Short mmCIF file of C-alpha atoms and ligand atoms in Angstrom, two decimals:
data_model
loop_
_atom_site.label_atom_id
_atom_site.label_comp_id
_atom_site.label_asym_id
_atom_site.label_seq_id
_atom_site.Cartn_x
_atom_site.Cartn_y
_atom_site.Cartn_z
CA MET A 646 2.49 -10.47 13.78
CA THR A 647 4.29 -13.70 15.89
CA ALA A 648 4.64 -17.02 14.89
CA THR A 649 1.10 -18.11 15.01
CA ALA A 650 0.96 -15.81 11.52
CA THR A 651 3.66 -16.69 9.11
CA ALA A 652 5.11 -13.39 7.13
CA ALA A 653 4.47 -15.09 4.12
CA ALA A 654 0.74 -15.74 4.38
CA SER A 655 -0.28 -12.75 5.50
CA GLY A 656 2.18 -11.51 2.98
CA ALA A 657 0.16 -13.56 0.14
CA ASN A 658 -3.38 -12.60 1.56
CA ALA A 659 -2.39 -8.50 1.17
CA THR A 660 -0.68 -9.24 -2.38
CA GLU A 661 -4.36 -10.61 -3.37
CA ARG A 662 -6.34 -8.50 -1.63
CA PHE A 663 -4.38 -5.38 -3.87
CA LYS A 664 -4.59 -6.85 -6.71
CA SER A 665 -8.49 -7.75 -6.50
CA ASP A 666 -9.31 -3.81 -4.57
CA LYS A 667 -6.55 -1.54 -6.04
CA LEU A 668 -4.95 -2.44 -9.31
CA ALA A 669 -8.04 -2.45 -11.13
CA GLY A 670 -8.68 1.47 -10.53
CA ALA A 671 -5.47 2.02 -11.43
CA ALA A 672 -5.19 5.25 -13.68
CA GLY A 673 -3.04 4.71 -17.10
CA THR A 674 0.09 6.99 -16.17
CA PRO A 675 1.23 8.88 -19.27
CA PRO A 676 4.96 8.17 -20.84
CA GLU A 677 6.89 11.53 -20.41
CA ARG A 678 5.61 10.98 -16.43
CA VAL A 679 6.42 7.49 -16.22
CA ASP A 680 10.02 8.80 -17.85
CA LEU A 681 10.69 11.77 -15.43
CA LEU A 682 9.70 9.31 -12.59
CA ALA A 683 11.79 6.54 -13.16
CA ARG A 684 14.53 8.97 -14.47
CA GLU A 685 14.52 10.13 -11.09
CA VAL A 686 14.20 7.38 -9.15
CA LEU A 687 17.18 5.48 -10.84
CA ASP A 688 19.42 8.52 -10.81
CA ALA A 689 18.47 8.93 -7.07
CA VAL A 690 19.80 4.91 -6.65
CA HIS A 691 22.96 5.75 -8.89
CA ALA A 692 24.05 8.57 -6.37
CA THR A 693 24.05 6.33 -3.45
CA ILE A 694 26.31 3.58 -5.30
CA ARG A 695 28.86 6.43 -5.96
CA ARG A 696 28.33 8.25 -3.13
CA HIS A 697 28.35 4.82 -0.98
CA LYS A 698 31.11 3.05 -3.24
CA VAL A 699 28.47 0.30 -3.18
CA THR A 700 30.36 -3.07 -3.87
CA TYR A 701 29.35 -6.13 -5.99
CA ALA A 702 28.83 -8.42 -2.93
CA GLU A 703 25.95 -5.18 -1.44
CA TYR A 704 24.42 -5.18 -4.67
CA ASN A 705 24.24 -8.65 -5.44
CA ALA A 706 22.34 -9.07 -1.96
CA LEU A 707 20.39 -6.21 -2.84
CA LYS A 708 19.59 -8.41 -5.95
CA ALA A 709 18.66 -11.33 -3.32
CA TRP A 710 16.54 -9.38 -1.46
CA LEU A 711 14.19 -7.96 -3.85
CA ILE A 712 13.89 -11.46 -5.16
CA SER A 713 12.43 -12.50 -1.68
CA VAL A 714 10.03 -9.23 -0.64
CA GLY A 715 7.90 -10.88 -3.79
CA GLU A 716 8.09 -14.38 -3.29
CA ASP A 717 7.17 -13.60 0.95
CA GLY A 718 4.40 -11.63 -0.74
CA GLU A 719 5.48 -8.25 0.67
CA TRP A 720 5.50 -5.70 -1.76
CA PRO A 721 2.20 -3.98 -0.26
CA LEU A 722 3.63 -4.38 3.17
CA PHE A 723 7.38 -2.83 2.62
CA LEU A 724 5.36 -0.03 0.48
CA ASP A 725 3.19 0.89 2.82
CA VAL A 726 5.73 0.76 5.36
CA TRP A 727 7.59 2.72 4.22
CA VAL A 728 6.93 4.69 0.82
CA GLU A 729 2.93 5.39 1.42
CA HIS A 730 3.36 8.04 3.96
CA VAL A 731 4.68 10.52 1.65
CA VAL A 732 2.65 9.65 -1.11
CA GLU A 733 -0.23 10.16 1.38
CA GLU A 734 1.49 13.38 2.82
CA VAL A 735 1.00 15.27 -0.76
CA ALA A 736 -1.96 14.13 -1.69
CA THR A 737 -3.94 15.60 1.32
CA GLU A 738 -1.62 18.49 1.90
CA HIS A 739 -4.74 20.78 0.39
CA ARG A 740 -6.85 19.59 3.18
CA GLU A 741 -8.43 22.13 5.74
CA GLY A 742 -10.41 19.19 7.68
CA ASN A 743 -9.37 16.16 9.25
CA LYS A 744 -5.75 14.94 8.71
CA GLY A 745 -5.22 11.86 7.06
CA THR A 746 -2.82 8.92 7.27
CA ILE A 747 -1.70 5.68 5.55
CA GLU A 748 -4.27 2.59 4.93
CA GLY A 749 -1.70 0.30 5.61
CA PRO A 750 -2.07 -3.39 3.79
CA TYR A 751 -4.79 -5.04 6.29
CA TYR A 752 -7.82 -2.50 4.80
CA VAL A 753 -10.88 -5.04 4.01
CA PRO A 754 -14.06 -4.09 2.32
CA GLY A 755 -17.37 -4.85 2.99
CA ALA A 756 -17.33 -4.86 6.91
CA PRO A 757 -20.41 -5.51 8.32
CA GLU A 758 -23.00 -2.97 8.80
CA ARG A 759 -23.83 -1.28 11.96
CA GLY A 760 -25.53 2.11 12.02
CA ALA A 761 -24.81 4.41 14.14
CA HIS A 762 -24.49 2.98 17.46
CA GLY A 763 -22.88 -0.25 17.53
CA SER A 764 -20.39 -2.86 18.31
CA VAL A 765 -18.24 -4.00 16.19
CA PRO A 766 -17.84 -8.00 15.56
CA MET A 767 -16.09 -9.55 18.45
CA ARG A 768 -15.48 -12.88 19.87
CA GLU A 769 -17.32 -14.50 23.08
CA GLY A 770 -14.71 -12.54 25.55
CA GLU A 771 -12.79 -11.10 23.24
CA PRO A 772 -9.89 -9.69 25.17
CA GLY A 773 -8.46 -6.51 25.60
CA THR A 774 -9.67 -2.83 27.52
CA PRO A 775 -13.44 -2.01 26.16
CA LEU A 776 -13.66 1.47 24.40
CA THR A 777 -16.24 3.55 23.51
CA TRP A 778 -15.92 5.79 20.83
CA THR A 779 -18.74 8.80 20.42
CA GLY A 780 -18.03 11.13 18.20
CA GLN A 781 -19.26 13.35 15.22
CA VAL A 782 -18.58 14.06 11.18
CA THR A 783 -18.92 17.25 10.32
CA SER A 784 -18.05 19.27 6.94
CA THR A 785 -15.55 21.94 6.80
CA ASP A 786 -18.36 24.45 6.82
CA GLY A 787 -19.84 23.07 10.38
CA THR A 788 -22.53 20.90 8.53
CA ALA A 789 -22.98 17.09 8.45
CA PRO A 790 -23.23 15.54 5.70
CA ALA A 791 -25.76 13.22 5.26
CA GLY A 792 -24.77 9.49 4.67
CA ALA A 793 -21.54 9.93 6.35
CA LYS A 794 -20.01 6.41 6.81
CA ILE A 795 -16.94 5.35 9.36
CA GLU A 796 -14.99 2.24 8.30
CA LEU A 797 -13.24 0.99 11.49
CA TRP A 798 -10.15 -2.11 11.73
CA HIS A 799 -7.78 -3.03 13.96
CA ALA A 800 -5.92 -5.54 15.51
CA ASP A 801 -6.85 -7.41 18.51
CA ALA A 802 -5.63 -7.07 22.17
CA ASP A 803 -2.59 -9.38 21.01
CA GLY A 804 -1.98 -7.60 17.95
CA PHE A 805 -3.39 -9.64 14.95
CA TYR A 806 -5.67 -8.39 12.29
CA SER A 807 -9.09 -10.90 11.14
CA GLN A 808 -8.24 -12.34 7.59
CA PHE A 809 -4.67 -11.71 7.88
CA ALA A 810 -4.16 -14.27 10.90
CA PRO A 811 -5.30 -17.44 11.05
CA GLY A 812 -8.02 -18.61 13.57
CA ILE A 813 -9.19 -15.23 13.66
CA PRO A 814 -13.59 -14.74 12.97
CA GLU A 815 -13.53 -13.34 9.29
CA TRP A 816 -15.25 -10.08 10.26
CA ASN A 817 -13.89 -9.87 13.87
CA LEU A 818 -12.73 -5.90 14.60
CA ARG A 819 -14.24 -4.27 11.27
CA ALA A 820 -17.25 -2.92 11.09
CA SER A 821 -19.47 0.20 9.25
CA PHE A 822 -20.84 2.98 11.12
CA THR A 823 -23.45 4.81 9.52
CA VAL A 824 -23.94 8.16 11.07
CA ASP A 825 -27.21 10.07 12.46
CA ALA A 826 -28.84 13.08 11.29
CA GLU A 827 -26.51 15.18 13.30
CA GLY A 828 -23.41 13.21 11.88
CA ARG A 829 -23.15 11.71 15.61
CA PHE A 830 -22.09 8.03 16.14
CA GLU A 831 -21.46 5.90 19.34
CA ILE A 832 -18.70 3.05 18.92
CA HIS A 833 -18.39 0.21 20.95
CA THR A 834 -15.04 -1.85 20.55
CA VAL A 835 -11.79 -2.67 22.53
CA ARG A 836 -8.55 -1.01 22.38
CA PRO A 837 -6.20 -2.48 19.90
CA ALA A 838 -2.01 -3.60 21.21
CA PRO A 839 1.03 -2.26 19.36
CA TYR A 840 2.32 -5.04 17.55
CA GLN A 841 5.42 -5.47 15.34
CA ILE A 842 5.30 -5.88 11.51
CA PRO A 843 5.93 -9.40 9.84
CA THR A 844 9.29 -10.08 10.94
CA ASP A 845 10.05 -13.32 9.46
CA GLY A 846 9.78 -12.19 5.92
CA ALA A 847 12.18 -10.09 3.51
CA CYS A 848 10.66 -6.94 6.07
CA GLY A 849 12.06 -8.27 8.74
CA LYS A 850 14.87 -9.49 7.30
CA LEU A 851 15.82 -6.05 6.73
CA ILE A 852 14.81 -4.72 9.95
CA ALA A 853 17.16 -7.22 11.65
CA ALA A 854 20.04 -6.45 8.84
CA ALA A 855 19.70 -2.59 9.14
CA GLY A 856 19.42 -3.24 13.35
CA TRP A 857 16.03 -1.63 13.65
CA HIS A 858 12.67 -2.31 15.18
CA ALA A 859 9.37 -3.46 13.65
CA TRP A 860 6.66 -2.10 15.96
CA ARG A 861 4.00 0.04 15.41
CA PRO A 862 1.86 1.81 18.07
CA ALA A 863 -1.41 0.60 19.29
CA HIS A 864 -3.85 2.36 16.51
CA LEU A 865 -7.98 2.00 15.12
CA HIS A 866 -7.91 2.26 11.34
CA VAL A 867 -10.70 4.16 10.02
CA LYS A 868 -11.71 5.27 6.37
CA VAL A 869 -14.39 8.56 7.21
CA SER A 870 -16.49 9.12 3.92
CA ALA A 871 -19.50 11.34 3.21
CA PRO A 872 -21.28 11.76 -0.65
CA GLY A 873 -19.96 14.96 -2.18
CA HIS A 874 -16.65 14.98 0.03
CA GLU A 875 -13.20 13.63 0.06
CA LEU A 876 -12.63 10.20 1.09
CA LEU A 877 -10.84 10.57 4.89
CA THR A 878 -8.39 7.40 5.74
CA ALA A 879 -6.70 7.88 8.93
CA GLN A 880 -5.63 5.63 12.38
CA LEU A 881 -5.79 7.16 15.76
CA TYR A 882 -2.83 6.51 18.38
CA PHE A 883 -2.96 6.44 22.15
CA PRO A 884 -1.02 8.26 24.36
CA GLY A 885 1.67 7.02 26.00
CA ASP A 886 2.73 4.60 23.87
CA GLU A 887 6.42 3.87 23.91
CA HIS A 888 6.13 3.42 19.86
CA ASN A 889 3.90 6.69 19.15
CA ASP A 890 7.66 8.47 18.19
CA ASP A 891 9.55 5.80 16.49
CA ASP A 892 6.80 4.27 14.09
CA ILE A 893 8.36 2.06 11.66
CA ALA A 894 5.56 3.30 9.08
CA SER A 895 6.05 6.83 10.14
CA ALA A 896 2.55 7.41 10.07
CA VAL A 897 2.18 8.93 14.02
CA LYS A 898 0.41 12.45 14.05
CA PRO A 899 -0.09 14.97 16.77
CA GLU A 900 -3.92 15.36 15.33
CA LEU A 901 -4.50 12.20 15.24
CA MET A 902 -3.82 11.45 19.07
CA LEU A 903 -7.08 10.34 21.01
CA SER A 904 -7.52 11.45 24.86
CA PRO A 905 -9.27 8.10 26.22
CA ARG A 906 -10.37 8.67 29.92
CA PRO A 907 -10.50 5.46 31.88
CA VAL A 908 -14.55 4.37 33.80
CA ASP A 909 -15.73 1.62 35.45
CA GLY A 910 -15.50 -1.50 32.87
CA GLY A 911 -13.19 0.74 30.53
CA GLU A 912 -12.29 3.53 28.62
CA THR A 913 -14.10 6.22 27.01
CA VAL A 914 -12.82 8.68 24.19
CA GLU A 915 -14.53 11.30 22.31
CA TYR A 916 -12.90 12.19 18.78
CA GLY A 917 -14.76 13.34 15.39
CA PHE A 918 -13.53 13.97 12.12
CA VAL A 919 -13.94 17.52 9.75
CA LEU A 920 -14.40 16.48 5.92
CA ASP A 921 -13.13 18.22 2.77
CA PRO A 922 -15.94 18.97 0.19
CA GLU A 923 -14.42 17.60 -3.20
CA ARG A 924 -12.84 19.85 -4.83
CA SER A 925 -14.83 20.98 -8.50
FE1 FE2 B 2125 -2.69 -1.55 11.41
#
Protein backbone atom coordinates (compact mmCIF):
# COMPACT_ATOMS: atom_id res chain seq x y z
CA MET A 1 0.00 0.00 0.00
CA THR A 2 1.19 3.55 -0.57
CA ALA A 3 1.44 6.87 1.21
CA THR A 4 -2.23 7.13 2.23
CA ALA A 5 -1.99 3.92 4.24
CA THR A 6 1.00 3.84 6.56
CA ALA A 7 2.62 0.53 7.36
CA ALA A 8 2.36 1.26 11.08
CA ALA A 9 -1.40 1.92 10.90
CA SER A 10 -2.05 -1.08 8.68
CA GLY A 11 0.24 -3.27 10.79
CA ALA A 12 -1.42 -2.16 14.03
CA ASN A 13 -4.82 -3.14 12.56
CA ALA A 14 -3.53 -6.55 11.48
CA THR A 15 -1.93 -7.17 14.88
CA GLU A 16 -5.07 -6.21 16.81
CA ARG A 17 -7.22 -8.30 14.47
CA PHE A 18 -5.00 -11.32 14.97
CA LYS A 19 -5.10 -10.98 18.74
CA SER A 20 -8.89 -10.81 18.83
CA ASP A 21 -9.67 -13.47 16.19
CA LYS A 22 -6.94 -16.08 16.24
CA LEU A 23 -5.09 -16.07 19.53
CA ALA A 24 -8.07 -17.22 21.60
CA GLY A 25 -8.25 -20.42 19.54
CA ALA A 26 -4.54 -21.29 19.75
CA ALA A 27 -4.14 -24.85 21.03
CA GLY A 28 -1.86 -25.59 23.98
CA THR A 29 1.28 -27.11 22.48
CA PRO A 30 2.99 -29.84 24.57
CA PRO A 31 6.48 -28.95 25.93
CA GLU A 32 8.16 -31.77 23.93
CA ARG A 33 6.85 -30.27 20.71
CA VAL A 34 7.89 -26.71 21.67
CA ASP A 35 11.34 -28.05 22.64
CA LEU A 36 11.74 -29.88 19.32
CA LEU A 37 10.58 -27.01 17.09
CA ALA A 38 12.35 -24.21 18.98
CA ARG A 39 15.61 -26.20 19.04
CA GLU A 40 15.50 -26.97 15.31
CA VAL A 41 14.77 -23.35 14.39
CA LEU A 42 17.63 -22.15 16.61
CA ASP A 43 19.94 -24.86 15.17
CA ALA A 44 19.16 -23.54 11.68
CA VAL A 45 19.96 -19.97 12.78
CA HIS A 46 23.24 -21.09 14.39
CA ALA A 47 24.21 -23.03 11.26
CA THR A 48 23.58 -19.96 9.10
CA ILE A 49 25.73 -17.79 11.40
CA ARG A 50 28.62 -20.32 11.24
CA ARG A 51 28.31 -20.95 7.49
CA HIS A 52 28.36 -17.26 6.60
CA LYS A 53 30.49 -15.96 9.50
CA VAL A 54 27.85 -13.44 10.59
CA THR A 55 29.48 -10.39 12.24
CA TYR A 56 28.46 -8.47 15.37
CA ALA A 57 27.39 -5.56 13.13
CA GLU A 58 25.07 -7.89 11.23
CA TYR A 59 23.78 -9.44 14.45
CA ASN A 60 22.99 -6.00 15.88
CA ALA A 61 21.30 -4.96 12.63
CA LEU A 62 19.11 -8.06 12.93
CA LYS A 63 18.32 -7.28 16.56
CA ALA A 64 17.30 -3.70 15.68
CA TRP A 65 15.21 -4.94 12.77
CA LEU A 66 13.37 -7.54 14.87
CA ILE A 67 12.53 -4.83 17.42
CA SER A 68 11.15 -2.64 14.61
CA VAL A 69 8.94 -5.46 13.26
CA GLY A 70 7.12 -5.43 16.60
CA GLU A 71 7.04 -1.64 16.87
CA ASP A 72 5.50 -1.40 13.40
CA GLY A 73 2.95 -4.12 14.22
CA GLU A 74 4.26 -6.12 11.27
CA TRP A 75 4.64 -9.61 12.76
CA PRO A 76 1.37 -10.74 11.10
CA LEU A 77 2.56 -9.29 7.79
CA PHE A 78 6.07 -10.76 8.04
CA LEU A 79 4.83 -14.25 8.97
CA ASP A 80 1.98 -14.31 6.45
CA VAL A 81 4.23 -13.17 3.59
CA TRP A 82 7.30 -15.32 4.22
CA VAL A 83 6.23 -18.27 6.35
CA GLU A 84 2.50 -19.03 6.04
CA HIS A 85 2.67 -20.58 2.55
CA VAL A 86 4.60 -23.58 3.85
CA VAL A 87 2.27 -24.03 6.85
CA GLU A 88 -0.66 -24.00 4.40
CA GLU A 89 1.07 -26.54 2.15
CA VAL A 90 1.62 -28.95 5.04
CA ALA A 91 -1.87 -28.45 6.49
CA THR A 92 -3.66 -29.26 3.23
CA GLU A 93 -1.41 -31.83 1.53
CA HIS A 94 -3.98 -34.62 2.13
CA ARG A 95 -6.79 -32.85 0.26
CA GLU A 96 -8.47 -34.28 -2.84
CA GLY A 97 -10.61 -31.21 -3.48
CA ASN A 98 -9.53 -27.67 -4.25
CA LYS A 99 -6.04 -26.41 -3.70
CA GLY A 100 -5.98 -23.54 -1.24
CA THR A 101 -3.39 -20.94 -0.40
CA ILE A 102 -2.54 -18.47 2.36
CA GLU A 103 -5.09 -16.30 4.15
CA GLY A 104 -2.82 -13.28 4.60
CA PRO A 105 -3.36 -10.55 7.21
CA TYR A 106 -6.44 -8.76 5.80
CA TYR A 107 -9.40 -11.12 6.44
CA VAL A 108 -12.19 -9.78 8.64
CA PRO A 109 -15.05 -12.07 9.76
CA GLY A 110 -18.67 -10.93 9.72
CA ALA A 111 -18.92 -9.37 6.25
CA PRO A 112 -22.44 -8.50 4.97
CA GLU A 113 -24.54 -11.48 3.75
CA ARG A 114 -25.56 -11.42 0.11
CA GLY A 115 -27.36 -14.74 -0.59
CA ALA A 116 -26.47 -16.81 -3.68
CA HIS A 117 -26.61 -14.01 -6.25
CA GLY A 118 -25.47 -10.56 -5.42
CA SER A 119 -22.98 -7.77 -5.42
CA VAL A 120 -20.25 -7.05 -2.89
CA PRO A 121 -20.64 -3.68 -1.13
CA MET A 122 -19.10 -1.00 -3.33
CA ARG A 123 -18.76 2.75 -3.39
CA GLU A 124 -20.71 4.83 -5.88
CA GLY A 125 -18.70 4.55 -9.13
CA GLU A 126 -16.26 2.01 -7.61
CA PRO A 127 -13.19 2.09 -9.90
CA GLY A 128 -12.12 -1.10 -11.69
CA THR A 129 -13.40 -3.47 -14.36
CA PRO A 130 -16.77 -4.98 -13.35
CA LEU A 131 -16.40 -8.73 -12.83
CA THR A 132 -19.22 -11.29 -12.82
CA TRP A 133 -18.15 -14.58 -11.25
CA THR A 134 -20.28 -17.70 -11.42
CA GLY A 135 -19.58 -21.18 -10.10
CA GLN A 136 -20.65 -24.11 -8.00
CA VAL A 137 -19.48 -25.52 -4.68
CA THR A 138 -19.43 -29.32 -4.52
CA SER A 139 -18.10 -32.01 -2.24
CA THR A 140 -15.43 -34.47 -3.47
CA ASP A 141 -18.27 -36.96 -4.21
CA GLY A 142 -19.91 -34.47 -6.62
CA THR A 143 -22.87 -33.58 -4.42
CA ALA A 144 -23.63 -30.00 -3.39
CA PRO A 145 -23.13 -29.64 0.38
CA ALA A 146 -26.03 -27.82 2.04
CA GLY A 147 -25.29 -24.42 3.49
CA ALA A 148 -21.99 -23.80 1.70
CA LYS A 149 -20.73 -20.27 2.15
CA ILE A 150 -18.20 -18.17 0.26
CA GLU A 151 -16.59 -15.27 2.08
CA LEU A 152 -14.92 -12.92 -0.40
CA TRP A 153 -12.55 -10.05 0.30
CA HIS A 154 -10.16 -8.25 -1.99
CA ALA A 155 -8.24 -5.05 -2.66
CA ASP A 156 -9.77 -2.25 -4.71
CA ALA A 157 -8.52 -0.98 -8.07
CA ASP A 158 -5.82 1.01 -6.24
CA GLY A 159 -4.62 -2.04 -4.27
CA PHE A 160 -6.17 -1.02 -0.90
CA TYR A 161 -8.22 -3.09 1.57
CA SER A 162 -11.14 -1.69 3.52
CA GLN A 163 -10.47 -1.61 7.30
CA PHE A 164 -6.70 -1.52 6.67
CA ALA A 165 -6.41 1.65 4.59
CA PRO A 166 -8.05 4.94 5.60
CA GLY A 167 -11.03 6.52 3.85
CA ILE A 168 -12.69 3.34 2.56
CA PRO A 169 -16.16 2.30 3.81
CA GLU A 170 -15.95 -0.47 6.43
CA TRP A 171 -17.15 -3.43 4.34
CA ASN A 172 -16.13 -2.22 0.88
CA LEU A 173 -15.36 -5.22 -1.38
CA ARG A 174 -16.08 -7.68 1.43
CA ALA A 175 -19.15 -9.97 1.43
CA SER A 176 -20.41 -13.42 2.33
CA PHE A 177 -22.46 -15.51 -0.14
CA THR A 178 -24.55 -18.59 0.65
CA VAL A 179 -24.93 -20.89 -2.36
CA ASP A 180 -28.31 -22.12 -3.69
CA ALA A 181 -29.66 -25.69 -3.42
CA GLU A 182 -27.43 -26.85 -6.29
CA GLY A 183 -24.38 -25.18 -4.79
CA ARG A 184 -24.39 -22.40 -7.39
CA PHE A 185 -23.53 -18.74 -6.92
CA GLU A 186 -23.18 -15.54 -8.94
CA ILE A 187 -21.05 -12.74 -7.54
CA HIS A 188 -20.69 -9.22 -8.88
CA THR A 189 -17.57 -7.29 -7.98
CA VAL A 190 -14.70 -5.44 -9.66
CA ARG A 191 -11.28 -6.72 -10.64
CA PRO A 192 -8.74 -5.96 -7.89
CA ALA A 193 -5.34 -4.40 -8.61
CA PRO A 194 -1.92 -5.88 -7.86
CA TYR A 195 -0.42 -4.22 -4.80
CA GLN A 196 2.82 -3.86 -2.92
CA ILE A 197 2.86 -4.99 0.68
CA PRO A 198 3.54 -1.97 2.95
CA THR A 199 7.01 -0.66 2.17
CA ASP A 200 7.37 2.05 4.82
CA GLY A 201 7.75 -0.32 7.78
CA ALA A 202 10.09 -3.08 8.89
CA CYS A 203 9.09 -5.52 6.10
CA GLY A 204 9.78 -2.78 3.55
CA LYS A 205 13.22 -2.19 5.08
CA LEU A 206 14.05 -5.88 4.67
CA ILE A 207 12.82 -5.85 1.07
CA ALA A 208 14.92 -2.75 0.25
CA ALA A 209 18.00 -4.03 2.07
CA ALA A 210 17.83 -7.38 0.25
CA GLY A 211 17.05 -5.84 -3.16
CA TRP A 212 13.73 -7.68 -3.45
CA HIS A 213 10.39 -6.32 -4.74
CA ALA A 214 7.20 -5.96 -2.67
CA TRP A 215 4.54 -6.94 -5.22
CA ARG A 216 1.66 -9.35 -4.93
CA PRO A 217 -0.22 -10.15 -8.15
CA ALA A 218 -3.92 -9.17 -8.30
CA HIS A 219 -6.08 -11.66 -6.41
CA LEU A 220 -9.47 -12.39 -4.89
CA HIS A 221 -9.38 -13.87 -1.37
CA VAL A 222 -11.98 -16.49 -0.41
CA LYS A 223 -12.91 -18.73 2.47
CA VAL A 224 -15.28 -21.49 1.36
CA SER A 225 -17.02 -23.45 4.11
CA ALA A 226 -19.82 -26.01 4.46
CA PRO A 227 -21.03 -28.06 7.42
CA GLY A 228 -19.08 -31.33 7.65
CA HIS A 229 -16.34 -30.10 5.32
CA GLU A 230 -12.85 -28.70 5.75
CA LEU A 231 -12.58 -24.95 5.44
CA LEU A 232 -10.95 -23.93 2.16
CA THR A 233 -8.93 -20.71 2.24
CA ALA A 234 -7.74 -19.65 -1.20
CA GLN A 235 -6.82 -16.80 -3.51
CA LEU A 236 -7.72 -16.60 -7.18
CA TYR A 237 -5.40 -14.99 -9.69
CA PHE A 238 -5.64 -13.38 -13.14
CA PRO A 239 -3.57 -14.57 -16.12
CA GLY A 240 -0.97 -12.17 -17.46
CA ASP A 241 -0.12 -10.47 -14.17
CA GLU A 242 3.61 -9.81 -14.21
CA HIS A 243 3.96 -10.98 -10.59
CA ASN A 244 2.19 -14.33 -10.93
CA ASP A 245 5.63 -15.93 -11.22
CA ASP A 246 7.40 -14.03 -8.44
CA ASP A 247 4.75 -13.25 -5.83
CA ILE A 248 6.42 -11.84 -2.70
CA ALA A 249 4.15 -14.14 -0.62
CA SER A 250 4.82 -17.28 -2.74
CA ALA A 251 1.05 -17.96 -2.75
CA VAL A 252 0.25 -18.44 -6.47
CA LYS A 253 -0.66 -21.95 -7.69
CA PRO A 254 -1.66 -22.89 -11.25
CA GLU A 255 -4.92 -24.44 -9.98
CA LEU A 256 -5.98 -21.03 -8.66
CA MET A 257 -5.69 -19.18 -11.98
CA LEU A 258 -8.94 -17.71 -13.36
CA SER A 259 -9.86 -17.47 -17.05
CA PRO A 260 -11.86 -14.25 -17.34
CA ARG A 261 -13.57 -13.41 -20.64
CA PRO A 262 -14.40 -9.88 -21.78
CA VAL A 263 -18.12 -9.09 -22.05
CA ASP A 264 -20.03 -5.87 -22.60
CA GLY A 265 -19.07 -3.53 -19.78
CA GLY A 266 -16.65 -5.81 -18.00
CA GLU A 267 -15.54 -9.40 -17.59
CA THR A 268 -17.10 -12.72 -16.70
CA VAL A 269 -15.44 -15.71 -15.14
CA GLU A 270 -16.43 -19.19 -14.07
CA TYR A 271 -14.68 -20.90 -11.17
CA GLY A 272 -16.07 -23.41 -8.66
CA PHE A 273 -14.80 -25.15 -5.54
CA VAL A 274 -14.56 -28.78 -4.46
CA LEU A 275 -14.51 -29.22 -0.69
CA ASP A 276 -13.04 -32.17 1.21
CA PRO A 277 -15.32 -33.78 3.82
CA GLU A 278 -13.97 -33.45 7.35
CA ARG A 279 -11.72 -36.34 8.32
CA SER A 280 -13.02 -38.51 11.15
FE1 LIG B 1 -4.41 -9.82 -0.51
